[in-house]
Amino acid sequence: MEMRAFPGDRPYRVTRKGEVKKTSWPGGTTSQLFILPGDADLGKRDFTFRVSTASVDVERSTFTPFEGFDRIIMTIDNDLALSHDGGEEVTLKKFEPHLFDGGAETRSRGKVRDFNCIMDRKTCRGEITAMTLARGSVLYPRKGNYGAGLELEIIYCAAGRLTFRYGETEERLDQGDVLAIDHGLMDSRYRLSNEQDQPCDLVVTLIRSVPPVQVARQAPHEP
């Protein structure tokens, strides 16, 4: 089944910091930056993937399990220690991504702000990259992958200001704003740049659909 991120043929969407859905959990707050489909319910586990940031305001916490999902977490300020199913702790530094099984019993140690991606492993794969754009830097003036299956790029402005240009359109993203690009609908080049005096920190999530498994069938033997 073909999945599209936005209504109609629109190739991108900007979500401002004030428009982001926020919820509380026992250890802090969560800001949902993107979920597909848009009307999915996190509690019902009926989503393909979800991207969010969260504050962890307690020294120790236990993650909510997501059976059948893969997760990537990245701290965007302090160190974060994680253990899965009682195993050895892994300590993450700022902007270091960590992929793990969402169904594992995961415990954390450390007060941080983190970035999360939860993916239904049957339907998609993802990766997270953090980068800093210096003043005057331009990030990959590139063309989309028009006509592709699900191929989404979620760009979170963690600090500074980002300028996005697509055709005659220009958008400016401030700290906390989110730019989502559907590469399957992006039919011309776009560019991202930092035109401010201060560095711009970005966290970029790339999501691709998993092709359906093709089952080879043997031809019946002739009698």
mmCIF file of C-alpha atoms in Angstrom, residues 34-138:
data_model
loop_
_atom_site.group_PDB
_atom_site.id
_atom_site.type_symbol
_atom_site.label_atom_id
_atom_site.label_comp_id
_atom_site.label_asym_id
_atom_site.label_seq_id
_atom_site.Cartn_x
_atom_site.Cartn_y
_atom_site.Cartn_z
ATOM 1 C CA PHE A 34 5.619 13.789 13.544
ATOM 2 C CA ILE A 35 3.509 10.644 13.364
ATOM 3 C CA LEU A 36 2.327 8.628 10.357
ATOM 4 C CA PRO A 37 -0.530 8.359 9.707
ATOM 5 C CA GLY A 38 -1.418 11.746 11.151
ATOM 6 C CA ASP A 39 -4.464 10.443 13.042
ATOM 7 C CA ALA A 40 -2.648 7.458 14.569
ATOM 8 C CA ASP A 41 -2.989 6.703 18.276
ATOM 9 C CA LEU A 42 0.277 5.976 20.093
ATOM 10 C CA GLY A 43 -1.538 3.904 22.701
ATOM 11 C CA LYS A 44 -3.146 1.689 20.048
ATOM 12 C CA ARG A 45 0.213 1.116 18.299
ATOM 13 C CA ASP A 46 -1.460 1.787 14.934
ATOM 14 C CA PHE A 47 1.312 4.010 13.545
ATOM 15 C CA THR A 48 4.092 3.393 11.021
ATOM 16 C CA PHE A 49 6.588 5.648 12.762
ATOM 17 C CA ARG A 50 6.718 8.488 15.271
ATOM 18 C CA VAL A 51 9.357 11.152 15.889
ATOM 19 C CA SER A 52 9.439 13.054 19.178
ATOM 20 C CA THR A 53 11.563 14.871 21.727
ATOM 21 C CA ALA A 54 11.284 14.306 25.457
ATOM 22 C CA SER A 55 12.570 15.709 28.711
ATOM 23 C CA VAL A 56 13.730 13.164 31.278
ATOM 24 C CA ASP A 57 13.450 15.014 34.589
ATOM 25 C CA VAL A 58 14.147 12.063 36.897
ATOM 26 C CA GLU A 59 17.504 10.387 37.455
ATOM 27 C CA ARG A 60 16.207 6.880 36.712
ATOM 28 C CA SER A 61 13.316 5.804 34.495
ATOM 29 C CA THR A 62 11.890 2.778 32.674
ATOM 30 C CA PHE A 63 10.847 3.050 29.031
ATOM 31 C CA THR A 64 7.380 2.097 27.823
ATOM 32 C CA PRO A 65 7.699 -1.137 25.779
ATOM 33 C CA PHE A 66 6.762 -1.169 22.073
ATOM 34 C CA GLU A 67 6.633 -4.786 20.912
ATOM 35 C CA GLY A 68 7.259 -5.175 17.179
ATOM 36 C CA PHE A 69 8.875 -1.732 16.890
ATOM 37 C CA ASP A 70 12.487 -0.595 16.602
ATOM 38 C CA ARG A 71 13.620 2.551 18.383
ATOM 39 C CA ILE A 72 16.404 5.069 17.934
ATOM 40 C CA ILE A 73 17.243 7.474 20.738
ATOM 41 C CA MET A 74 19.698 10.379 20.812
ATOM 42 C CA THR A 75 20.438 12.751 23.672
ATOM 43 C CA ILE A 76 20.582 16.399 22.630
ATOM 44 C CA ASP A 77 22.291 17.718 25.756
ATOM 45 C CA ASN A 78 23.652 15.572 28.633
ATOM 46 C CA ASP A 79 24.967 11.997 28.801
ATOM 47 C CA LEU A 80 22.392 9.194 28.998
ATOM 48 C CA ALA A 81 23.037 5.643 30.249
ATOM 49 C CA LEU A 82 20.794 2.821 28.975
ATOM 50 C CA SER A 83 20.471 -0.883 29.703
ATOM 51 C CA HIS A 84 18.306 -3.405 27.837
ATOM 52 C CA ASP A 85 16.861 -6.573 29.402
ATOM 53 C CA GLY A 86 19.243 -6.304 32.355
ATOM 54 C CA GLY A 87 22.359 -6.154 30.179
ATOM 55 C CA GLU A 88 25.432 -3.953 30.453
ATOM 56 C CA GLU A 89 24.903 -0.191 30.451
ATOM 57 C CA VAL A 90 25.611 1.828 27.321
ATOM 58 C CA THR A 91 26.442 5.523 27.813
ATOM 59 C CA LEU A 92 25.383 7.886 25.034
ATOM 60 C CA LYS A 93 27.073 11.225 24.444
ATOM 61 C CA LYS A 94 25.337 14.251 22.940
ATOM 62 C CA PHE A 95 24.085 13.616 19.378
ATOM 63 C CA GLU A 96 25.051 9.905 19.479
ATOM 64 C CA PRO A 97 22.223 7.721 18.040
ATOM 65 C CA HIS A 98 21.396 4.344 19.570
ATOM 66 C CA LEU A 99 19.195 1.707 17.883
ATOM 67 C CA PHE A 100 17.437 -0.916 20.018
ATOM 68 C CA ASP A 101 14.466 -3.275 20.183
ATOM 69 C CA GLY A 102 11.413 -1.342 21.347
ATOM 70 C CA GLY A 103 10.080 -4.453 23.070
ATOM 71 C CA ALA A 104 13.116 -4.812 25.348
ATOM 72 C CA GLU A 105 12.944 -3.829 29.014
ATOM 73 C CA THR A 106 14.915 -0.589 28.814
ATOM 74 C CA ARG A 107 16.054 1.444 31.805
ATOM 75 C CA SER A 108 17.760 4.830 31.714
ATOM 76 C CA ARG A 109 19.971 6.834 34.044
ATOM 77 C CA GLY A 110 20.504 10.567 33.674
ATOM 78 C CA LYS A 111 18.459 13.752 33.261
ATOM 79 C CA VAL A 112 18.438 14.758 29.590
ATOM 80 C CA ARG A 113 16.516 16.093 26.638
ATOM 81 C CA ASP A 114 16.370 13.356 24.043
ATOM 82 C CA PHE A 115 15.227 12.748 20.481
ATOM 83 C CA ASN A 116 13.289 9.569 19.661
ATOM 84 C CA CYS A 117 12.153 7.648 16.612
ATOM 85 C CA ILE A 118 9.854 4.606 16.944
ATOM 86 C CA MET A 119 9.351 2.497 13.790
ATOM 87 C CA ASP A 120 7.143 -0.448 12.918
ATOM 88 C CA ARG A 121 9.848 -2.851 11.786
ATOM 89 C CA LYS A 122 7.493 -4.626 9.362
ATOM 90 C CA THR A 123 6.934 -1.488 7.281
ATOM 91 C CA CYS A 124 9.880 0.914 7.538
ATOM 92 C CA ARG A 125 13.498 1.541 8.478
ATOM 93 C CA GLY A 126 15.050 4.749 9.752
ATOM 94 C CA GLU A 127 18.211 6.547 10.744
ATOM 95 C CA ILE A 128 18.995 9.707 12.709
ATOM 96 C CA THR A 129 21.881 12.102 12.097
ATOM 97 C CA ALA A 130 22.814 15.277 13.962
ATOM 98 C CA MET A 131 24.742 18.090 12.298
ATOM 99 C CA THR A 132 25.800 21.669 12.902
ATOM 100 C CA LEU A 133 25.653 24.250 10.115
ATOM 101 C CA ALA A 134 28.140 27.086 10.458
ATOM 102 C CA ARG A 135 27.284 30.580 9.272
ATOM 103 C CA GLY A 136 26.849 30.633 5.490
ATOM 104 C CA SER A 137 26.697 26.832 5.180
ATOM 105 C CA VAL A 138 24.367 25.209 2.647
#
